[in-house]
């Protein structure tokens, strides 16, 4: 019995998401917040988690977490939230819900790989509209493409991953106004961008805003949220697996979101480090640094493969995007110490 005879060809064509072994490495490959919670808070958190009734199913929609997110993230009145096991799960739910036969998903490219993966999983037709050579957003070209193959679903990462670019607000607005389908603005890096479309939700019936706590400092608990009109949330909620956000995640999120200023202060440190790291990277010979509004830099080097291998040998893990993005590495902003190690290693590795 061979799986190849039974599986859908689009699944056979995919590769599983692989993550390299990071034990003992300076881990700058996954846009994680490098700072732990202060130890007093960790002890308090352990207490809070010990009170969770693990024998009981979690509250199915995470009601208290939603209420707290609505308050702490200034959800506009009249809008609702849907929680996901990471925003990855929400991308999946949205795509599954909108995947009428023949529907097109459109996104600027390069962008977050999960958009295309979910289009394939759900049988949508993926149209990746190239960014300009310098990775800036060509709104003209995008809107022209929306006219020629009207998408039911548009994903825009704001700021974009893996480039770090924050597209001009008016360009994004033009896309939202021109789109006949749903526009998902993926604000995974909002804490580092200082810009958001959250407050504009009430103005645009075809807009939803997707966010995650992962890049903010809680990648381990897997919690994403989707904000939008009740009419959208109600439909996507039907696609949600029962109990998709587990009780420990809900308890941890409640605990940390009550103390959101701790993560916000860490994000401010990361933004300050970003400026210093960006300037230092630019001083390296043969390195092109693309401007970033996120917690990472896309850099172009002479030979990405060689540089990546040399960094690894020195214990530094970054993301090699080559050959998809020619000679490009994506480097997460770490602690000052980690960034120093990176820069020293990079001097050797170029
Ligand atoms: C990291 C990332 C996500 C996924 O985040 P999770 O909540 O951890 O699943 C979504 N969108 C973009 C653009 C990202 O970079």
mmCIF file of C-alpha atoms and ligand atoms in Angstrom:
data_model
loop_
_atom_site.group_PDB
_atom_site.id
_atom_site.type_symbol
_atom_site.label_atom_id
_atom_site.label_comp_id
_atom_site.label_asym_id
_atom_site.label_seq_id
_atom_site.Cartn_x
_atom_site.Cartn_y
_atom_site.Cartn_z
ATOM 1 C CA UNK A 1 0.000 0.000 0.000
ATOM 2 C CA UNK A 2 1.638 3.218 -1.085
ATOM 3 C CA UNK A 3 0.499 6.611 0.214
ATOM 4 C CA UNK A 4 1.315 8.136 -3.185
ATOM 5 C CA UNK A 5 -1.639 6.284 -4.716
ATOM 6 C CA UNK A 6 -4.116 7.565 -2.147
ATOM 7 C CA UNK A 7 -2.984 11.025 -1.143
ATOM 8 C CA UNK A 8 -4.061 14.247 -2.822
ATOM 9 C CA UNK A 9 -1.340 15.381 -5.227
ATOM 10 C CA UNK A 10 -1.170 18.849 -3.633
ATOM 11 C CA UNK A 11 -0.274 17.207 -0.298
ATOM 12 C CA UNK A 12 2.366 15.022 -1.948
ATOM 13 C CA UNK A 13 3.880 18.157 -3.465
ATOM 14 C CA UNK A 14 4.290 19.855 -0.065
ATOM 15 C CA UNK A 15 7.181 19.415 2.379
ATOM 16 C CA UNK A 16 6.586 19.306 6.128
ATOM 17 C CA UNK A 17 7.608 22.431 8.042
ATOM 18 C CA UNK A 18 11.113 21.676 9.316
ATOM 19 C CA UNK A 19 12.906 23.393 12.163
ATOM 20 C CA UNK A 20 16.668 22.942 12.679
ATOM 21 C CA UNK A 21 18.127 21.674 15.958
ATOM 22 C CA UNK A 22 18.917 24.765 18.048
ATOM 23 C CA UNK A 23 20.341 23.259 21.241
ATOM 24 C CA UNK A 24 23.200 25.450 22.481
ATOM 25 C CA UNK A 25 22.962 27.837 19.553
ATOM 26 C CA UNK A 26 22.448 31.598 19.564
ATOM 27 C CA UNK A 27 18.972 31.320 18.128
ATOM 28 C CA UNK A 28 18.251 34.159 15.718
ATOM 29 C CA UNK A 29 16.173 32.285 13.155
ATOM 30 C CA UNK A 30 12.566 32.454 14.325
ATOM 31 C CA UNK A 31 11.704 36.039 15.382
ATOM 32 C CA UNK A 32 11.323 35.049 19.004
ATOM 33 C CA UNK A 33 11.577 37.603 21.793
ATOM 34 C CA UNK A 34 14.975 36.775 23.369
ATOM 35 C CA UNK A 35 13.951 37.897 26.857
ATOM 36 C CA UNK A 36 12.420 35.625 29.487
ATOM 37 C CA UNK A 37 9.825 36.830 31.956
ATOM 38 C CA UNK A 38 11.371 38.171 35.178
ATOM 39 C CA UNK A 39 11.887 35.282 37.617
ATOM 40 C CA UNK A 40 9.418 36.573 40.225
ATOM 41 C CA UNK A 41 6.750 36.597 37.533
ATOM 42 C CA UNK A 42 7.715 33.097 36.407
ATOM 43 C CA UNK A 43 7.111 31.808 39.933
ATOM 44 C CA UNK A 44 3.742 33.551 40.085
ATOM 45 C CA UNK A 45 2.873 32.148 36.682
ATOM 46 C CA UNK A 46 3.725 28.631 37.896
ATOM 47 C CA UNK A 47 1.294 29.177 40.771
ATOM 48 C CA UNK A 48 -1.423 30.323 38.392
ATOM 49 C CA UNK A 49 -0.854 27.336 36.099
ATOM 50 C CA UNK A 50 -0.967 24.933 39.053
ATOM 51 C CA UNK A 51 -4.548 26.039 39.692
ATOM 52 C CA UNK A 52 -5.727 25.046 36.186
ATOM 53 C CA UNK A 53 -8.146 22.104 36.226
ATOM 54 C CA UNK A 54 -6.370 19.846 33.777
ATOM 55 C CA UNK A 55 -9.112 17.237 34.118
ATOM 56 C CA UNK A 56 -11.613 19.677 32.565
ATOM 57 C CA UNK A 57 -11.962 20.849 28.996
ATOM 58 C CA UNK A 58 -11.001 24.488 28.513
ATOM 59 C CA UNK A 59 -13.558 27.253 28.032
ATOM 60 C CA UNK A 60 -14.211 26.603 24.324
ATOM 61 C CA UNK A 61 -13.857 30.131 22.915
ATOM 62 C CA UNK A 62 -11.461 31.518 25.536
ATOM 63 C CA UNK A 63 -14.034 34.074 26.674
ATOM 64 C CA UNK A 64 -11.915 35.664 29.409
ATOM 65 C CA UNK A 65 -8.848 35.798 27.183
ATOM 66 C CA UNK A 66 -10.909 37.478 24.471
ATOM 67 C CA UNK A 67 -12.238 40.049 26.913
ATOM 68 C CA UNK A 68 -8.748 40.824 28.140
ATOM 69 C CA UNK A 69 -7.284 41.084 24.618
ATOM 70 C CA UNK A 70 -10.173 43.357 23.585
ATOM 71 C CA UNK A 71 -9.338 45.653 26.495
ATOM 72 C CA UNK A 72 -5.539 45.568 26.283
ATOM 73 C CA UNK A 73 -5.333 45.804 22.484
ATOM 74 C CA UNK A 74 -8.081 48.462 22.129
ATOM 75 C CA UNK A 75 -10.446 46.409 20.008
ATOM 76 C CA UNK A 76 -12.857 48.928 18.438
ATOM 77 C CA UNK A 77 -16.375 48.665 19.781
ATOM 78 C CA UNK A 78 -18.676 46.424 17.796
ATOM 79 C CA UNK A 79 -15.764 44.228 16.660
ATOM 80 C CA UNK A 80 -15.185 40.669 17.865
ATOM 81 C CA UNK A 81 -12.297 38.265 18.350
ATOM 82 C CA UNK A 82 -11.593 34.662 17.431
ATOM 83 C CA UNK A 83 -8.701 32.821 19.081
ATOM 84 C CA UNK A 84 -6.413 30.327 17.383
ATOM 85 C CA UNK A 85 -3.673 27.889 18.292
ATOM 86 C CA UNK A 86 -1.188 30.416 16.931
ATOM 87 C CA UNK A 87 -2.201 32.712 14.090
ATOM 88 C CA UNK A 88 -1.178 29.849 11.788
ATOM 89 C CA UNK A 89 -4.370 28.082 12.811
ATOM 90 C CA UNK A 90 -6.421 31.194 12.071
ATOM 91 C CA UNK A 91 -4.862 31.447 8.594
ATOM 92 C CA UNK A 92 -5.974 27.862 8.085
ATOM 93 C CA UNK A 93 -9.520 28.511 9.355
ATOM 94 C CA UNK A 94 -9.981 31.584 7.160
ATOM 95 C CA UNK A 95 -8.672 29.815 4.078
ATOM 96 C CA UNK A 96 -10.786 26.711 4.691
ATOM 97 C CA UNK A 97 -13.913 28.822 5.166
ATOM 98 C CA UNK A 98 -13.399 30.827 1.963
ATOM 99 C CA UNK A 99 -12.213 27.958 -0.262
ATOM 100 C CA UNK A 100 -15.141 27.795 -2.634
ATOM 101 C CA UNK A 101 -14.131 25.787 -5.706
ATOM 102 C CA UNK A 102 -12.043 27.946 -8.012
ATOM 103 C CA UNK A 103 -11.380 30.721 -5.456
ATOM 104 C CA UNK A 104 -8.134 32.663 -5.726
ATOM 105 C CA UNK A 105 -5.923 33.721 -2.817
ATOM 106 C CA UNK A 106 -3.616 36.638 -3.563
ATOM 107 C CA UNK A 107 -0.649 38.005 -1.655
ATOM 108 C CA UNK A 108 2.471 40.062 -2.359
ATOM 109 C CA UNK A 109 5.550 37.864 -2.603
ATOM 110 C CA UNK A 110 7.889 37.015 -1.033
ATOM 111 C CA UNK A 111 5.796 36.836 2.111
ATOM 112 C CA UNK A 112 4.838 34.444 4.885
ATOM 113 C CA UNK A 113 5.054 30.884 3.527
ATOM 114 C CA UNK A 114 1.915 29.699 5.333
ATOM 115 C CA UNK A 115 -0.385 31.650 2.997
ATOM 116 C CA UNK A 116 0.637 29.543 0.011
ATOM 117 C CA UNK A 117 0.737 26.334 2.045
ATOM 118 C CA UNK A 118 -2.846 26.860 3.197
ATOM 119 C CA UNK A 119 -4.006 27.725 -0.306
ATOM 120 C CA UNK A 120 -2.619 24.351 -1.399
ATOM 121 C CA UNK A 121 -4.154 22.508 1.575
ATOM 122 C CA UNK A 122 -7.584 23.989 0.955
ATOM 123 C CA UNK A 123 -7.576 23.776 -2.837
ATOM 124 C CA UNK A 124 -7.354 27.513 -3.464
ATOM 125 C CA UNK A 125 -5.584 28.951 -6.420
ATOM 126 C CA UNK A 126 -2.602 30.922 -5.058
ATOM 127 C CA UNK A 127 -1.492 34.053 -6.919
ATOM 128 C CA UNK A 128 1.756 35.488 -5.547
ATOM 129 C CA UNK A 129 2.228 39.024 -6.912
ATOM 130 C CA UNK A 130 5.939 39.936 -6.905
ATOM 131 C CA UNK A 131 7.174 42.864 -4.844
ATOM 132 C CA UNK A 132 9.582 45.210 -6.591
ATOM 133 C CA UNK A 133 13.250 44.290 -6.806
ATOM 134 C CA UNK A 134 13.933 46.257 -3.580
ATOM 135 C CA UNK A 135 10.960 44.470 -1.903
ATOM 136 C CA UNK A 136 8.795 47.594 -1.879
ATOM 137 C CA UNK A 137 5.098 47.110 -2.571
ATOM 138 C CA UNK A 138 3.817 47.866 -6.050
ATOM 139 C CA UNK A 139 0.191 48.709 -5.264
ATOM 140 C CA UNK A 140 -0.535 49.500 -8.952
ATOM 141 C CA UNK A 141 0.600 46.053 -10.054
ATOM 142 C CA UNK A 142 -1.231 44.360 -7.200
ATOM 143 C CA UNK A 143 -4.519 46.120 -7.932
ATOM 144 C CA UNK A 144 -4.159 45.396 -11.651
ATOM 145 C CA UNK A 145 -3.712 41.730 -10.773
ATOM 146 C CA UNK A 146 -6.788 41.837 -8.510
ATOM 147 C CA UNK A 147 -8.751 43.112 -11.528
ATOM 148 C CA UNK A 148 -7.532 40.357 -13.846
ATOM 149 C CA UNK A 149 -7.919 37.433 -11.369
ATOM 150 C CA UNK A 150 -10.276 38.643 -8.626
ATOM 151 C CA UNK A 151 -9.239 37.065 -5.307
ATOM 152 C CA UNK A 152 -11.759 35.893 -2.720
ATOM 153 C CA UNK A 153 -9.005 36.261 -0.141
ATOM 154 C CA UNK A 154 -6.018 38.614 0.129
ATOM 155 C CA UNK A 155 -3.238 38.306 2.704
ATOM 156 C CA UNK A 156 -0.990 41.270 3.460
ATOM 157 C CA UNK A 157 1.651 40.937 6.152
ATOM 158 C CA UNK A 158 2.056 44.398 7.734
ATOM 159 C CA UNK A 159 5.065 44.544 8.289
ATOM 160 C CA UNK A 160 6.058 41.830 5.856
ATOM 161 C CA UNK A 161 7.952 38.645 6.699
ATOM 162 C CA UNK A 162 10.669 37.879 5.485
ATOM 163 C CA UNK A 163 11.510 41.406 4.290
ATOM 164 C CA UNK A 164 10.616 43.522 7.342
ATOM 165 C CA UNK A 165 9.043 46.195 5.108
ATOM 166 C CA UNK A 166 6.039 48.151 6.295
ATOM 167 C CA UNK A 167 4.055 49.111 3.210
ATOM 168 C CA UNK A 168 2.719 52.653 2.878
ATOM 169 C CA UNK A 169 -0.577 52.974 4.674
ATOM 170 C CA UNK A 170 -2.264 54.535 1.641
ATOM 171 C CA UNK A 171 -1.164 51.635 -0.595
ATOM 172 C CA UNK A 172 -2.700 49.105 1.791
ATOM 173 C CA UNK A 173 -5.815 51.218 1.962
ATOM 174 C CA UNK A 174 -6.086 51.263 -1.833
ATOM 175 C CA UNK A 175 -5.914 47.456 -1.875
ATOM 176 C CA UNK A 176 -8.620 47.174 0.789
ATOM 177 C CA UNK A 177 -10.878 49.561 -1.139
ATOM 178 C CA UNK A 178 -10.256 47.850 -4.488
ATOM 179 C CA UNK A 179 -10.648 44.275 -3.189
ATOM 180 C CA UNK A 180 -13.891 42.444 -3.864
ATOM 181 C CA UNK A 181 -12.839 39.705 -1.440
ATOM 182 C CA UNK A 182 -11.748 39.581 2.188
ATOM 183 C CA UNK A 183 -8.469 41.295 3.070
ATOM 184 C CA UNK A 184 -6.559 39.814 6.007
ATOM 185 C CA UNK A 185 -4.002 42.224 7.395
ATOM 186 C CA UNK A 186 -1.479 40.061 9.223
ATOM 187 C CA UNK A 187 -0.005 42.199 11.991
ATOM 188 C CA UNK A 188 2.246 39.566 13.576
ATOM 189 C CA UNK A 189 4.899 42.279 14.134
ATOM 190 C CA UNK A 190 2.654 45.123 15.253
ATOM 191 C CA UNK A 191 4.579 45.557 18.508
ATOM 192 C CA UNK A 192 7.664 46.543 16.507
ATOM 193 C CA UNK A 193 5.946 48.591 13.806
ATOM 194 C CA UNK A 194 3.947 51.167 15.719
ATOM 195 C CA UNK A 195 1.308 51.039 12.959
ATOM 196 C CA UNK A 196 -1.919 49.096 12.778
ATOM 197 C CA UNK A 197 -5.206 48.919 10.915
ATOM 198 C CA UNK A 198 -7.051 47.720 14.030
ATOM 199 C CA UNK A 199 -8.797 51.072 14.582
ATOM 200 C CA UNK A 200 -9.926 51.149 10.941
ATOM 201 C CA UNK A 201 -11.847 47.867 11.169
ATOM 202 C CA UNK A 202 -15.251 49.568 11.555
ATOM 203 C CA UNK A 203 -14.711 51.500 8.280
ATOM 204 C CA UNK A 204 -14.056 48.471 6.074
ATOM 205 C CA UNK A 205 -16.526 45.585 5.845
ATOM 206 C CA UNK A 206 -13.996 43.433 3.937
ATOM 207 C CA UNK A 207 -11.119 43.807 6.414
ATOM 208 C CA UNK A 208 -10.004 41.592 9.308
ATOM 209 C CA UNK A 209 -6.834 42.000 11.377
ATOM 210 C CA UNK A 210 -4.753 39.002 12.396
ATOM 211 C CA UNK A 211 -2.297 39.083 15.282
ATOM 212 C CA UNK A 212 -0.259 36.729 17.433
ATOM 213 C CA UNK A 213 1.380 36.789 20.843
ATOM 214 C CA UNK A 214 4.296 34.762 19.417
ATOM 215 C CA UNK A 215 6.615 37.583 18.343
ATOM 216 C CA UNK A 216 5.695 39.597 21.425
ATOM 217 C CA UNK A 217 7.216 36.990 23.745
ATOM 218 C CA UNK A 218 4.838 34.027 24.037
ATOM 219 C CA UNK A 219 5.754 31.836 21.065
ATOM 220 C CA UNK A 220 5.635 28.762 23.300
ATOM 221 C CA UNK A 221 1.989 29.010 24.288
ATOM 222 C CA UNK A 222 0.641 29.290 20.708
ATOM 223 C CA UNK A 223 -2.001 31.991 20.767
ATOM 224 C CA UNK A 224 -3.193 34.080 17.861
ATOM 225 C CA UNK A 225 -6.243 36.284 17.493
ATOM 226 C CA UNK A 226 -8.388 37.511 14.664
ATOM 227 C CA UNK A 227 -10.278 40.790 14.989
ATOM 228 C CA UNK A 228 -13.202 41.713 12.776
ATOM 229 C CA UNK A 229 -16.885 42.250 12.336
ATOM 230 C CA UNK A 230 -19.182 39.801 14.125
ATOM 231 C CA UNK A 231 -20.459 38.617 10.716
ATOM 232 C CA UNK A 232 -16.973 37.301 9.805
ATOM 233 C CA UNK A 233 -16.087 35.975 13.245
ATOM 234 C CA UNK A 234 -19.360 34.062 13.448
ATOM 235 C CA UNK A 235 -18.595 32.209 10.218
ATOM 236 C CA UNK A 236 -14.942 31.454 10.995
ATOM 237 C CA UNK A 237 -15.943 30.243 14.443
ATOM 238 C CA UNK A 238 -17.777 27.357 12.739
ATOM 239 C CA UNK A 239 -14.487 26.165 11.254
ATOM 240 C CA UNK A 240 -12.679 26.270 14.610
ATOM 241 C CA UNK A 241 -11.933 22.879 16.157
ATOM 242 C CA UNK A 242 -13.683 22.514 19.506
ATOM 243 C CA UNK A 243 -11.296 23.457 22.356
ATOM 244 C CA UNK A 244 -8.584 24.693 19.975
ATOM 245 C CA UNK A 245 -6.923 26.839 22.661
ATOM 246 C CA UNK A 246 -5.909 24.678 25.599
ATOM 247 C CA UNK A 247 -6.436 25.493 29.279
ATOM 248 C CA UNK A 248 -2.739 26.108 30.052
ATOM 249 C CA UNK A 249 -2.441 28.538 27.149
ATOM 250 C CA UNK A 250 -5.537 30.401 28.280
ATOM 251 C CA UNK A 251 -4.269 30.616 31.865
ATOM 252 C CA UNK A 252 -0.795 31.753 30.783
ATOM 253 C CA UNK A 253 -2.251 34.335 28.393
ATOM 254 C CA UNK A 254 -4.526 35.749 31.107
ATOM 255 C CA UNK A 255 -1.592 35.991 33.469
ATOM 256 C CA UNK A 256 0.783 37.701 31.047
ATOM 257 C CA UNK A 257 -1.770 39.968 29.350
ATOM 258 C CA UNK A 258 -2.679 41.360 32.778
ATOM 259 C CA UNK A 259 0.983 42.408 32.870
ATOM 260 C CA UNK A 260 1.309 43.350 29.211
ATOM 261 C CA UNK A 261 3.610 46.268 30.069
ATOM 262 C CA UNK A 262 6.366 43.690 30.758
ATOM 263 C CA UNK A 263 6.228 42.484 27.148
ATOM 264 C CA UNK A 264 5.805 46.011 25.832
ATOM 265 C CA UNK A 265 8.922 47.097 27.655
ATOM 266 C CA UNK A 266 10.807 44.133 26.136
ATOM 267 C CA UNK A 267 9.502 45.108 22.680
ATOM 268 C CA UNK A 268 10.828 48.638 23.255
ATOM 269 C CA UNK A 269 14.260 47.189 24.109
ATOM 270 C CA UNK A 270 14.147 45.081 20.937
ATOM 271 C CA UNK A 271 13.279 48.173 18.873
ATOM 272 C CA UNK A 272 16.230 50.026 20.359
ATOM 273 C CA UNK A 273 18.509 47.049 19.653
ATOM 274 C CA UNK A 274 17.134 46.866 16.127
ATOM 275 C CA UNK A 275 18.448 50.339 15.402
ATOM 276 C CA UNK A 276 21.890 49.469 16.779
ATOM 277 C CA UNK A 277 22.060 46.107 14.987
ATOM 278 C CA UNK A 278 20.873 47.597 11.695
ATOM 279 C CA UNK A 279 23.589 50.247 11.812
ATOM 280 C CA UNK A 280 26.261 47.656 12.649
ATOM 281 C CA UNK A 281 25.136 45.321 9.855
ATOM 282 C CA UNK A 282 25.283 48.177 7.365
ATOM 283 C CA UNK A 283 28.927 48.793 8.230
ATOM 284 C CA UNK A 284 29.848 45.236 7.162
ATOM 285 C CA UNK A 285 31.439 45.023 3.706
ATOM 286 C CA UNK A 286 29.329 43.318 1.046
ATOM 287 C CA UNK A 287 26.161 43.290 3.147
ATOM 288 C CA UNK A 288 22.927 44.952 2.008
ATOM 289 C CA UNK A 289 20.472 45.570 4.834
ATOM 290 C CA UNK A 290 16.795 46.054 3.992
ATOM 291 C CA UNK A 291 14.964 48.537 6.236
ATOM 292 C CA UNK A 292 12.886 46.760 8.887
ATOM 293 C CA UNK A 293 9.849 47.649 10.967
ATOM 294 C CA UNK A 294 9.847 44.190 12.564
ATOM 295 C CA UNK A 295 12.140 42.375 15.023
ATOM 296 C CA UNK A 296 14.438 41.014 12.314
ATOM 297 C CA UNK A 297 16.509 42.093 9.329
ATOM 298 C CA UNK A 298 16.627 40.719 5.851
ATOM 299 C CA UNK A 299 20.200 41.026 4.606
ATOM 300 C CA UNK A 300 21.764 40.169 1.282
ATOM 301 C CA UNK A 301 25.281 38.771 1.335
ATOM 302 C CA UNK A 302 27.615 37.567 -1.403
ATOM 303 C CA UNK A 303 27.084 33.863 -0.777
ATOM 304 C CA UNK A 304 24.250 33.075 1.617
ATOM 305 C CA UNK A 305 24.957 29.348 1.763
ATOM 306 C CA UNK A 306 28.582 29.788 2.751
ATOM 307 C CA UNK A 307 27.826 32.554 5.258
ATOM 308 C CA UNK A 308 25.002 30.542 6.832
ATOM 309 C CA UNK A 309 27.228 27.468 7.233
ATOM 310 C CA UNK A 310 30.057 29.545 8.705
ATOM 311 C CA UNK A 311 27.660 31.169 11.186
ATOM 312 C CA UNK A 312 26.399 27.747 12.244
ATOM 313 C CA UNK A 313 29.907 26.509 12.840
ATOM 314 C CA UNK A 314 30.295 29.461 15.189
ATOM 315 C CA UNK A 315 27.088 28.586 16.982
ATOM 316 C CA UNK A 316 24.774 31.170 15.439
ATOM 317 C CA UNK A 317 21.494 30.133 13.851
ATOM 318 C CA UNK A 318 19.851 32.442 11.294
ATOM 319 C CA UNK A 319 17.394 31.695 8.486
ATOM 320 C CA UNK A 320 18.849 31.072 5.059
ATOM 321 C CA UNK A 321 16.215 32.052 2.490
ATOM 322 C CA UNK A 322 18.365 31.170 -0.495
ATOM 323 C CA UNK A 323 17.503 30.082 -3.246
ATOM 324 C CA UNK A 324 13.938 31.425 -2.855
ATOM 325 C CA UNK A 325 15.401 34.809 -2.039
ATOM 326 C CA UNK A 326 18.745 35.023 -3.741
ATOM 327 C CA UNK A 327 21.612 35.243 -1.230
ATOM 328 C CA UNK A 328 19.393 36.477 1.566
ATOM 329 C CA UNK A 329 19.511 35.708 5.271
ATOM 330 C CA UNK A 330 16.883 36.677 7.822
ATOM 331 C CA UNK A 331 18.332 37.591 11.189
ATOM 332 C CA UNK A 332 16.217 38.047 14.310
ATOM 333 C CA UNK A 333 17.182 40.888 16.656
ATOM 334 C CA UNK A 334 18.525 39.263 19.832
ATOM 335 C CA UNK A 335 19.806 40.550 23.150
ATOM 336 C CA UNK A 336 22.768 42.970 23.002
ATOM 337 C CA UNK A 337 25.046 40.039 23.886
ATOM 338 C CA UNK A 338 23.569 37.780 21.181
ATOM 339 C CA UNK A 339 23.832 40.551 18.606
ATOM 340 C CA UNK A 340 27.480 41.067 19.528
ATOM 341 C CA UNK A 341 28.171 37.352 19.026
ATOM 342 C CA UNK A 342 26.355 37.473 15.700
ATOM 343 C CA UNK A 343 28.343 40.471 14.465
ATOM 344 C CA UNK A 344 31.662 38.930 15.473
ATOM 345 C CA UNK A 345 30.719 35.647 13.801
ATOM 346 C CA UNK A 346 29.535 37.491 10.702
ATOM 347 C CA UNK A 347 32.898 39.222 10.335
ATOM 348 C CA UNK A 348 34.443 35.761 9.975
ATOM 349 C CA UNK A 349 31.631 34.344 7.871
ATOM 350 C CA UNK A 350 31.363 36.845 5.029
HETATM 351 C C1 LIG B 1 5.298 34.282 12.675
HETATM 352 C C2 LIG B 1 4.189 34.728 11.783
HETATM 353 C C3 LIG B 1 2.890 34.200 11.907
HETATM 354 C C4 LIG B 1 2.566 33.000 12.741
HETATM 355 O O1 LIG B 1 2.548 33.183 14.051
HETATM 356 P P1 LIG B 1 2.024 32.103 15.080
HETATM 357 O O2 LIG B 1 0.991 32.832 15.835
HETATM 358 O O3 LIG B 1 3.201 31.739 15.885
HETATM 359 O O4 LIG B 1 1.409 30.932 14.347
HETATM 360 C C5 LIG B 1 1.902 34.722 11.103
HETATM 361 N N1 LIG B 1 2.161 35.670 10.198
HETATM 362 C C6 LIG B 1 3.389 36.166 10.022
HETATM 363 C C7 LIG B 1 3.612 37.221 8.990
HETATM 364 C C8 LIG B 1 4.447 35.699 10.798
HETATM 365 O O5 LIG B 1 5.680 36.158 10.581
#
